[in-house]
Coordinates of C-alpha atoms in Angstrom, one line a residue:
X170 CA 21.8 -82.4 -24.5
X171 CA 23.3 -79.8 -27.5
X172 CA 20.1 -79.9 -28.8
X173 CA 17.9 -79.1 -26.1
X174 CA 20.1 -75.9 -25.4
X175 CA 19.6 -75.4 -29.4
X176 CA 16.1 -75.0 -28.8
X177 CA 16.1 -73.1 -25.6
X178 CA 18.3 -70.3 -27.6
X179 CA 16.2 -70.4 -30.3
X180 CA 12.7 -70.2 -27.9
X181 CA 14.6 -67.0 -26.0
X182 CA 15.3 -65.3 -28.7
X183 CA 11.9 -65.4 -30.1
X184 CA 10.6 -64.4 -26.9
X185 CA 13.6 -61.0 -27.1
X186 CA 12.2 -61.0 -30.3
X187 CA 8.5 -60.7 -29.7
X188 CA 9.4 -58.3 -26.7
X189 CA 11.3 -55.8 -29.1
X190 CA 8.7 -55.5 -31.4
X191 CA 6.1 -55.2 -28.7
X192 CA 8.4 -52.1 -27.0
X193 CA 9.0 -50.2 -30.6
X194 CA 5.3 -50.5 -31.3
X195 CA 3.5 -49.1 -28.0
X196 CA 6.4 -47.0 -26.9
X197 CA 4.5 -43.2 -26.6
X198 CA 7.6 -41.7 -28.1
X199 CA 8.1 -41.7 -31.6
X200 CA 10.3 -44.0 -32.8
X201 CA 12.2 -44.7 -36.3
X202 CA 14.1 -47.4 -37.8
X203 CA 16.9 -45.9 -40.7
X204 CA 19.7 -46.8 -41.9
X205 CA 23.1 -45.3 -41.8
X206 CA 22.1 -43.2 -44.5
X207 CA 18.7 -41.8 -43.0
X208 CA 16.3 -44.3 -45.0
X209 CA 13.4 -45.0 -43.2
X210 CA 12.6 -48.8 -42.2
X211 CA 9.4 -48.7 -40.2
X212 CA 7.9 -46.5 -37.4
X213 CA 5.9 -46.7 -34.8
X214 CA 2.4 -45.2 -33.9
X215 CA 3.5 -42.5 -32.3
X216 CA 6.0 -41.2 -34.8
X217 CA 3.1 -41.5 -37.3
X218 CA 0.6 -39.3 -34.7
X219 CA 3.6 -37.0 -34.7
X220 CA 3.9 -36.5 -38.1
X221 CA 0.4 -37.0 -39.1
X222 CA 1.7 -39.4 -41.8
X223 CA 0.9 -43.2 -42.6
X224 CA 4.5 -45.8 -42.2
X225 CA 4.5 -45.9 -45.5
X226 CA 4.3 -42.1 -46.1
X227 CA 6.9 -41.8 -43.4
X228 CA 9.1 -44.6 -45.2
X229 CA 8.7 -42.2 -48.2
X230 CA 9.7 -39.3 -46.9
X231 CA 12.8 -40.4 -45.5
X232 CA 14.2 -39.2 -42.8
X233 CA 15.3 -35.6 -44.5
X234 CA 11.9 -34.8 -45.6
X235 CA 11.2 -34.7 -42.0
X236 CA 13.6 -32.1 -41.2
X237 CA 12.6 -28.0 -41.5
X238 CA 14.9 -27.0 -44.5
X239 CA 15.3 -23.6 -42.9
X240 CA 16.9 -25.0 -39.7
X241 CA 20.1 -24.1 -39.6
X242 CA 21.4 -26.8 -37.7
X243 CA 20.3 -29.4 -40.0
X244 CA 23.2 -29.8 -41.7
X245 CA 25.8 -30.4 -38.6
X246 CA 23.2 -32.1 -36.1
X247 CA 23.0 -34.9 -39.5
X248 CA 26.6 -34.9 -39.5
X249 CA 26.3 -36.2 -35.8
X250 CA 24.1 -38.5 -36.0
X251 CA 26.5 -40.3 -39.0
X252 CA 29.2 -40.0 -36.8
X253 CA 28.4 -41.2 -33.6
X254 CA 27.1 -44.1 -31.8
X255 CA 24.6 -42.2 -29.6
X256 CA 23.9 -38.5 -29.6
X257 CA 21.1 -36.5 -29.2
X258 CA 19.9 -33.4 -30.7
X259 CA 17.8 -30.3 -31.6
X260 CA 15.7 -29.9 -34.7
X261 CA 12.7 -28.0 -35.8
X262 CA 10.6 -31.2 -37.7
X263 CA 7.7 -30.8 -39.9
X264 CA 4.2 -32.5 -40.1
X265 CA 2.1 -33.7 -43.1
X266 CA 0.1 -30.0 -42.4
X267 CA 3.4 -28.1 -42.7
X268 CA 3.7 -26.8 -39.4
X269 CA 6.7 -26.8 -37.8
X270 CA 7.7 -27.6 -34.4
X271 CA 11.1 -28.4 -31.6
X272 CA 12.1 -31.2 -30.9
X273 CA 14.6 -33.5 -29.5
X274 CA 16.0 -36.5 -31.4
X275 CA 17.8 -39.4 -29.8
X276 CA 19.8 -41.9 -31.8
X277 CA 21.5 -45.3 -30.8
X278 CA 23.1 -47.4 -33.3
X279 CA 23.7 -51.3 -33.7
X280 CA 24.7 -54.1 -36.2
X281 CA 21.6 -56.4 -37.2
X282 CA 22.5 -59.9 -38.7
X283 CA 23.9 -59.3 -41.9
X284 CA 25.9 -56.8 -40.4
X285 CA 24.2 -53.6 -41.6
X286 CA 24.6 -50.6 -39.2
X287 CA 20.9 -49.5 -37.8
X288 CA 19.8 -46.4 -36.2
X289 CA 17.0 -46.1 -33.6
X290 CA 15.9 -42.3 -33.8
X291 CA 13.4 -41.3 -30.6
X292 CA 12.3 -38.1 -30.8
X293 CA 10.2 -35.8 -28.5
X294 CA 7.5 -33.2 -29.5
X295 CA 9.3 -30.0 -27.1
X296 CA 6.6 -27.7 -27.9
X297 CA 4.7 -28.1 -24.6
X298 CA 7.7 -28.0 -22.8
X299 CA 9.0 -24.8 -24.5
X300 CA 5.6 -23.1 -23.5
X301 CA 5.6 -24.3 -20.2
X302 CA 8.9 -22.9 -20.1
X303 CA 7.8 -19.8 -21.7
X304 CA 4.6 -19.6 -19.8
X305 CA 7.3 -19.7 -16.7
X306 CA 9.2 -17.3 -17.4
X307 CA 6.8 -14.5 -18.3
X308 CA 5.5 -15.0 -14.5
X309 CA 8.6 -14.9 -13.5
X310 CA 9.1 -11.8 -15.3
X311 CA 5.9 -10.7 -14.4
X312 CA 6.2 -10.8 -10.8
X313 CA 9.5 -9.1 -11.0
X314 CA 7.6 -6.4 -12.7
X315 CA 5.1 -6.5 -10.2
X316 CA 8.1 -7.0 -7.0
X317 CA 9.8 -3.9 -8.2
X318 CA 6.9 -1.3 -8.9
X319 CA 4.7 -2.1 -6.3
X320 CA 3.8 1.2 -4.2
X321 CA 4.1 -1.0 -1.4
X322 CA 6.4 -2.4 0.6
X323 CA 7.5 -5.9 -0.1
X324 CA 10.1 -7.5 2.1
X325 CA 11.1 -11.0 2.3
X326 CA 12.6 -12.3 6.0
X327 CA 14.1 -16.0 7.3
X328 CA 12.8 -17.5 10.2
X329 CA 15.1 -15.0 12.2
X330 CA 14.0 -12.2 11.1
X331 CA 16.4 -11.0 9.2
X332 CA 15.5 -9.4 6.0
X333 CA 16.4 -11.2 2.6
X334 CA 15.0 -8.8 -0.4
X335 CA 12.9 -5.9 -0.4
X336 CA 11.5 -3.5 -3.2
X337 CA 11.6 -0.2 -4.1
X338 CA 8.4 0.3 -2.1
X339 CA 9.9 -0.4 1.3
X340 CA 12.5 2.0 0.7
X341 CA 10.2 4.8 -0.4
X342 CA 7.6 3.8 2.6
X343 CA 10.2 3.7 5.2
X344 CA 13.4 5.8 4.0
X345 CA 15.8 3.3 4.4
X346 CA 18.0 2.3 1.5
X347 CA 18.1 -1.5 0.9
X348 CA 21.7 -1.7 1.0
X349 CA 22.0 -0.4 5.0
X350 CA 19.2 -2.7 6.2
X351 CA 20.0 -6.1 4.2
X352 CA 20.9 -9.4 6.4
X353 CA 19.9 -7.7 9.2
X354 CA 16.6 -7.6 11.7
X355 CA 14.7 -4.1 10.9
X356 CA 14.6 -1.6 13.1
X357 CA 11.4 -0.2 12.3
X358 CA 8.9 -1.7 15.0
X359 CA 8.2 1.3 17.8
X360 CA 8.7 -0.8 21.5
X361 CA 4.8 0.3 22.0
X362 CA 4.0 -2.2 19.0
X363 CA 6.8 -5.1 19.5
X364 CA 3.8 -7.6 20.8
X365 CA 2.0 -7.3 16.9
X366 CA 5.4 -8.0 15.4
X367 CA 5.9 -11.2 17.7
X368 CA 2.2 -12.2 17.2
X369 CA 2.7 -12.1 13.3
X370 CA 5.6 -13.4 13.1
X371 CA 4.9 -16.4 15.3
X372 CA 1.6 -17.1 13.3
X373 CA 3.1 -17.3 10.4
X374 CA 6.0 -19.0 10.7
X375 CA 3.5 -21.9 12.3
X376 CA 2.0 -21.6 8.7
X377 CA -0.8 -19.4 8.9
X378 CA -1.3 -16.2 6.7
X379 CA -2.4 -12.7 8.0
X380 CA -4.1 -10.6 5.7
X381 CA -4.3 -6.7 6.4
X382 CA -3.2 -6.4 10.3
X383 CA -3.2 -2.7 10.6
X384 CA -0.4 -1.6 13.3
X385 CA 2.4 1.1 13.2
X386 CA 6.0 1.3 12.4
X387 CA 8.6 4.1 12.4
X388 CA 10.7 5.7 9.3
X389 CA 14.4 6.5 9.2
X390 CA 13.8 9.6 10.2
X391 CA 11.6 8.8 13.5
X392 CA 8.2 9.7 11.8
X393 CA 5.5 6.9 13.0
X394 CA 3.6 5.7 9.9
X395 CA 0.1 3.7 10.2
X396 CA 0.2 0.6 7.8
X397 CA -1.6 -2.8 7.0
X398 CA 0.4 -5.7 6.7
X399 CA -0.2 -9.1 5.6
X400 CA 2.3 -11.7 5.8
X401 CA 2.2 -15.0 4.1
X402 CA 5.1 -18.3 4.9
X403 CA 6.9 -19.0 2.4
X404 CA 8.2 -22.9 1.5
X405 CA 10.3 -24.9 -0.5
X406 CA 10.2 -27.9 -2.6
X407 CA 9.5 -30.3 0.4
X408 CA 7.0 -28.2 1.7
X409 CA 9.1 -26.6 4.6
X410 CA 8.4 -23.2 5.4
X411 CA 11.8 -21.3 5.2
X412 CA 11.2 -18.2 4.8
X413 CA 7.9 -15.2 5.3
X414 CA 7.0 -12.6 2.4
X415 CA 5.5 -9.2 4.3
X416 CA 3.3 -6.8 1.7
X417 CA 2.9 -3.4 3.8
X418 CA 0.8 -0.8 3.3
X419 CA 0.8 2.6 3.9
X420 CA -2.9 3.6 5.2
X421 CA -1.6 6.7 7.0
X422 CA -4.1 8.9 4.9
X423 CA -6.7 6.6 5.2
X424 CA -6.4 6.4 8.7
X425 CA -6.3 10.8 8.4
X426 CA -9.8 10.5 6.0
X427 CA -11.6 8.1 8.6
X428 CA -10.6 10.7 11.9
X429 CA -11.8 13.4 9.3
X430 CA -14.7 12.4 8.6
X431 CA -15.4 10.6 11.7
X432 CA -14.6 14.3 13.7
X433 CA -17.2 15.7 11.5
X434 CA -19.6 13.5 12.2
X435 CA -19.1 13.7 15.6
X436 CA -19.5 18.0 15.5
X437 CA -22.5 17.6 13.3
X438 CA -24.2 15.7 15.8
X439 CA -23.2 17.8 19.0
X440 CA -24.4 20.5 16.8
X441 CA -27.7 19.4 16.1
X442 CA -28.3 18.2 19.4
X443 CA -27.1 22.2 20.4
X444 CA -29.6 23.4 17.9
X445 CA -32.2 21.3 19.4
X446 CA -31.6 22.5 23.0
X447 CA -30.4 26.2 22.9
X448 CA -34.2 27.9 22.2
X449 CA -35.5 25.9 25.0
X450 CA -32.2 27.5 27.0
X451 CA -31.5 30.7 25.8
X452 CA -34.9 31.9 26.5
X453 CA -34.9 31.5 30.4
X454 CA -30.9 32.3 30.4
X455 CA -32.2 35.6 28.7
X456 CA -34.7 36.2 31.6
X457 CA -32.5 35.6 34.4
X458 CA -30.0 38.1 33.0
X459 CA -32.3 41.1 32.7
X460 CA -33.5 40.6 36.2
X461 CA -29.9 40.4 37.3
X462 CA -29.2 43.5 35.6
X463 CA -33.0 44.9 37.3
X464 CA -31.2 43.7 40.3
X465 CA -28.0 45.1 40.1
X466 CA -29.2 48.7 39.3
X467 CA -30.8 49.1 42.8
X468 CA -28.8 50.9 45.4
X469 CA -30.2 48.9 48.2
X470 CA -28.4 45.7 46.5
X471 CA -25.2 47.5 46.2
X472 CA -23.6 45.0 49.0
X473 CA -23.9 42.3 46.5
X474 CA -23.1 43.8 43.0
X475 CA -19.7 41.9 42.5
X476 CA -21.9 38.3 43.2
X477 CA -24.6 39.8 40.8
X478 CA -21.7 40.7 38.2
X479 CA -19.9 37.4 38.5
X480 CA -23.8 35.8 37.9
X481 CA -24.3 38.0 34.8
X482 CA -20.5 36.6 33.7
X483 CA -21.6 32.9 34.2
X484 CA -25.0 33.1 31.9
X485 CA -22.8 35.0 29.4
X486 CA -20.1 32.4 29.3
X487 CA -23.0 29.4 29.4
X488 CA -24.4 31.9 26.4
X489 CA -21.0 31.8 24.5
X490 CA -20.8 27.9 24.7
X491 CA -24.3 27.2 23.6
X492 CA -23.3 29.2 20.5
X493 CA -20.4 27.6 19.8
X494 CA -22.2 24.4 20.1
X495 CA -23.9 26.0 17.4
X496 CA -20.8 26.7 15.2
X497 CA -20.4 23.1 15.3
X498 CA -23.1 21.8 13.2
X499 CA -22.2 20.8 9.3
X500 CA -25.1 22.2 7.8
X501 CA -24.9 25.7 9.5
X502 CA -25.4 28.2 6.7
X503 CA -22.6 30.2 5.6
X504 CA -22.4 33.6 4.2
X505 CA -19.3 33.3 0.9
X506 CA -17.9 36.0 -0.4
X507 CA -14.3 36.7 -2.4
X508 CA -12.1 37.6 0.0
X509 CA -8.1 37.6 0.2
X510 CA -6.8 35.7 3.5
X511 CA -3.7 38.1 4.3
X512 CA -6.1 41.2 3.9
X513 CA -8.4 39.4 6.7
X514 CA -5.2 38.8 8.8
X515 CA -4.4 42.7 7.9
X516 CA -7.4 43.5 9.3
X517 CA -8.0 42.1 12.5
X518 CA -4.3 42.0 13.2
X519 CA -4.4 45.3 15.7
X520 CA -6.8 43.0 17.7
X521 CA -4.5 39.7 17.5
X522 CA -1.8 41.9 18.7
X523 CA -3.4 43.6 21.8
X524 CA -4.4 39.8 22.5
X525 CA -1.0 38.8 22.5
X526 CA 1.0 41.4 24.1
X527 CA -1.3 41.5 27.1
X528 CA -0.8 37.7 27.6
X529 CA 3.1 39.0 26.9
X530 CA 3.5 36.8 23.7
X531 CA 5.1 37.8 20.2
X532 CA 3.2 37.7 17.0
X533 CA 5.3 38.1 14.1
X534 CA 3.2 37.4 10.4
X535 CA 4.8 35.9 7.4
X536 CA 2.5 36.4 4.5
X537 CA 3.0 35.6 0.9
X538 CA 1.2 35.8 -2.3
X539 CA -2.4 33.9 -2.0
X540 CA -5.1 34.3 -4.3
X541 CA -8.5 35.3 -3.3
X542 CA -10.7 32.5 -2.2
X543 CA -14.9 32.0 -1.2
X544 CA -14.8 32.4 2.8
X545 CA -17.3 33.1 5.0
X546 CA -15.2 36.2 7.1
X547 CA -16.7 36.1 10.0
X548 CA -16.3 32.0 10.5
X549 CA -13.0 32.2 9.4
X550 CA -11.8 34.9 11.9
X551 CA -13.6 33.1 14.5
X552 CA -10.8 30.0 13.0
X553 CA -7.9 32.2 13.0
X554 CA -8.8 33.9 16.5
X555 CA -9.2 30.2 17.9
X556 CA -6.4 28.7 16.7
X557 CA -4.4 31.8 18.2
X558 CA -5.6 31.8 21.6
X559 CA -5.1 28.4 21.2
X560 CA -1.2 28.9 20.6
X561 CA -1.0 31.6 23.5
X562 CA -2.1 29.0 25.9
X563 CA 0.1 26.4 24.4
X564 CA 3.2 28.4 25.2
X565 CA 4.9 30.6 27.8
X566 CA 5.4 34.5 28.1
X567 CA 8.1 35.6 25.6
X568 CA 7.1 33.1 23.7
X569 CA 7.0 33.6 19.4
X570 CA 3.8 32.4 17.8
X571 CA 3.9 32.9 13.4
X572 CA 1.0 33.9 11.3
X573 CA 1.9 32.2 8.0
X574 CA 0.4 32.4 4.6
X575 CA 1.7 31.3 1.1
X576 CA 0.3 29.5 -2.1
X577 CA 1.3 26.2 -4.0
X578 CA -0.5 24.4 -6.7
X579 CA -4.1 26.3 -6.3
X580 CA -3.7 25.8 -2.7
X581 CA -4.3 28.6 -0.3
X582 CA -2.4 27.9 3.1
X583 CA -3.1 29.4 6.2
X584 CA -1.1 28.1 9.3
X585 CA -0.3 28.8 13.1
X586 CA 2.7 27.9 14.4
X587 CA 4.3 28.5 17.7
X588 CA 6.9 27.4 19.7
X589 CA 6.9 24.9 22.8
X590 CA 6.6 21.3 23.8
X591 CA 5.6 18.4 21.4
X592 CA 2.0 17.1 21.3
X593 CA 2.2 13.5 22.1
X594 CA 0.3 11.9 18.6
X595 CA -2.3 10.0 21.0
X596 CA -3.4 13.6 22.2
X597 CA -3.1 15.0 18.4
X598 CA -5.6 11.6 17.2
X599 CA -8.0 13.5 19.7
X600 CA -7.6 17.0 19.0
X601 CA -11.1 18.3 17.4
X602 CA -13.1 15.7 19.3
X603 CA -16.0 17.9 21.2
X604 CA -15.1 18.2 24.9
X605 CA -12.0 16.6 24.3
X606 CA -9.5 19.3 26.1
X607 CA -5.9 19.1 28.1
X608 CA -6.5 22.1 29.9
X609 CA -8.0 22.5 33.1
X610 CA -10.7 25.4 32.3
X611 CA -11.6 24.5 29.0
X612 CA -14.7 23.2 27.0
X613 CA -13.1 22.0 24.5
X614 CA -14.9 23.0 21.8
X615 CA -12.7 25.5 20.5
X616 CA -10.8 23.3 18.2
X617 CA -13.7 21.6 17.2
X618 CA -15.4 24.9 16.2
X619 CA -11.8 24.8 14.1
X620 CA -12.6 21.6 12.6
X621 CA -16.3 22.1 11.7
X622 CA -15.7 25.4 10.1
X623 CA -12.7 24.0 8.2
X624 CA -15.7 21.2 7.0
X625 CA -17.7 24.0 6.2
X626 CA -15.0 25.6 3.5
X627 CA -14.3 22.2 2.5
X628 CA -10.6 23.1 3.6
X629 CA -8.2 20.6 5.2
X630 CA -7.1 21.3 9.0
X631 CA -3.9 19.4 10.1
X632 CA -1.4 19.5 12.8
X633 CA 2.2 18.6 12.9
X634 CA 3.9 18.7 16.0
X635 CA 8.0 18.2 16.4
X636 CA 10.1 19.3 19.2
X637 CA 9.7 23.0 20.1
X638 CA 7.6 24.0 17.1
X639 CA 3.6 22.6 16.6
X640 CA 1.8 24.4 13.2
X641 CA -1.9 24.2 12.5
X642 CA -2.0 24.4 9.2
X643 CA -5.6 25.1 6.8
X644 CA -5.2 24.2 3.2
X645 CA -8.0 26.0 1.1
X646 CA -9.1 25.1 -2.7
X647 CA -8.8 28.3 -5.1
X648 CA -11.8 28.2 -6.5

């Protein structure tokens, strides 16, 4: 009986044996064997690998000529290691090449048969891991960077709608500090463009992205802004979406460049289809109003002179809209010369003001210093006469309309401003489209005479409307 158990013991531990040797050897970690006083017994493969040394090279070495000399640490982390049972720490090692690299050693001790103390040292190559790390945080860094000086808007939101971060972009986009809008839902979404804000947010939390949904919100201080939004979910380590990332865009000049140049487009063509028709008209308009003038100069048809007068009116006005269907097209030649703005406004100002007092309105001119610039005269008082009778029929008798000029940056401005009620900014997306017109005996064409003259300077013609004041406002290049 004893000696059956004899050999069973002896059989298991053979087989503990085998199994030990089996583990140290094909373990991917490298492994040592020292003694309590760092001498290297054996190694396995992968501490061999590591070091790019032979066991027996590594047995020579011993376990201090693995260590970087220069590592501070060396000296205290050994320390450890005598000391205590298990520990783990930090070295910089070195390989048969002399490079250096991190890693992290792991020691347990115990007592083989005869009693002598043995220390199992694992250690682990941390140089991948220390660039992973490295590599990590430099994005991190780098979309810090990228979160904080973004020209647009970056905002983060929960599932609520309530806004968790936002950049420096958001608050110079929209006005609003970070600090009065945080934890809370913005209020920033006009009512006239709620539906977008439900649609996006409603896609997206359902784990869809939008990319570049153009849509308008409002600033702190109640101006309407045009932007392009794309929105993204954001999730977590499961894979749950808890939050949504918005990048906005401000496109509000874009949006002004397209109506710009889509306006011009529109006058050229009205103007070339004008240049194509008004020979073919004019000539029999021309006709009909010299025998109407025949016909008016005989006594015998004195009975019906006011109804031959209001005729001869009629082909003059149908004459005056014909040319300024003309004015309208882009490639209508214009005469430049040098000339100062305010001295134009000088001079045709006795025939602005006879124009305004008998419509009982009040011209007052503001004009500063502006430097002289290549105009054709006679389009741009046609501008400034349009604009003007423009502004008298925008406001009532007593009424104050401002001539304005002034310089800034090599930037000639000439603007129009009067008082009266704001232009709704649907009517002001339309103002300069050919017929386009609010009033009830108008062609309107007048504004878009404005427009294609403006084209024709290569000067900038915008409006701004608040309550009780609207400005037209032409921005010319000093040459």
């Amino acid at each position: 009986m004893f000696q059956n158990n004899h050999c069973n013991l002896i059989e298991t531990g053979n087989v503990l044996l085998t199994l030990n040797c089996v583990l140290f050897h094909h373990r991917p970690e490298a492994l040592l064997m020292c003694t309590g006083h760092g001498i290297i017994l054996t190694a396995n493969p992968a501490a061999c690998t590591m070091f790019g040394l032979t066991k027996q090279e590594l047995i020579k070495a011993g376990r201090q000529g693995l260590i970087d000399p220069a590592d501070p640490r060396a000296g205290r982390s050994l320390q450890q290691l005598e000391k205590n049972n298990c520990t783990t720490i930090e070295l910089t090692l070195m390989r048969s090449d002399g490079s250096k690299f991190p890693a992290i050693l792991s020691s347990a001790k115990f007592e083989d048969r005869t009693g002598r103390i043995i220390t199992i040292l694992s250690i682990l190559d941390m140089t991948n891991h220390y660039k992973v790390q490295e590599n990590y945080g430099l994005a991190i860094e780098q979309l810090r960077a990228i979160f904080e000086n973004a020209t647009d808007a970056i905002a983060i939101f929960d599932l609520d709608g309530i806004l968790v971060q936002a950049n420096k972009g958001f608050e110079e986009i929209f006005g609003w500090p970070l600090a009065e809008v945080l934890d809370q839902r913005l209020p920033v979404t006009p009512p006239d463009t709620m539906n977008h804000a439900e649609y996006m947010v409603k896609m997206v939390s359902a784990g869809e992205s939008i990319k570049d949904f153009e849509t308008t919100k409002i600033c702190k201080d109640g101006t309407r802004v045009d932007v392009s939004i794309s929105m993204s979910p954001l999730r977590n380590s499961y894979g749950k979406i808890h939050a949504l990332v918005a990048i906005v865009r401000d496109i509000t000049d874009r949006k002004k460049m397209q109506a710009i140049a889509e306006r011009a487009e529109k006058l050229h063509l009205v103007g070339q289809m004008a240049a194509g028709i008004a020979h073919e008209v004019r000539n029999p308009m021309t006709t009909v109003r010299g025998y109407l003038q025949m016909l008016q100069r005989r006594p015998e048809n004195e009975y019906i002179a006011s109804q031959l007068h209001l005729m001869i009116e009629e082909i003059d006005r149908a004459n005056s809209i014909i040319t300024e269907f003309l004015s309208l097209a882009k490639d209508k030649r214009v005469h430049l010369e040098t000339k100062n703005i305010n001295q134009l406004i000088e001079t045709i100002y006795p025939l602005i003001e006879a124009n305004a007092l008998e419509k009982d309105r009040v011209i007052k001119i503001e004009l500063g210093h502006t430097s002289s610039l290549l105009i054709d005269q006679h389009e741009i008082t046609q501008l400034l006469l349009n604009l003007l009778q423009n502004a008298i029929e925008a406001t009532d008798k007593g009424d104050t309309i401002k001539i304005l000029t002034w310089e800034e940056q090599d930037q000639v401005y000439l603007a129009i401003e009067n008082t009266g009620p704001i232009i709704p900014p649907e009517i002001i997306n339309s103002l300069g489209t050919p017929f386009f017109t609010t009033k009830d005996s108008g062609t309107g064409l007048g504004l878009a005479v404005c427009y294609s003259i403006a084209e024709r300077h290569h000067a900038n013609l915008s409006v701004e409307s608040q309550e009780n004041r609207t400005r037209f406002t032409v921005k010319f290049t000093v040459p």
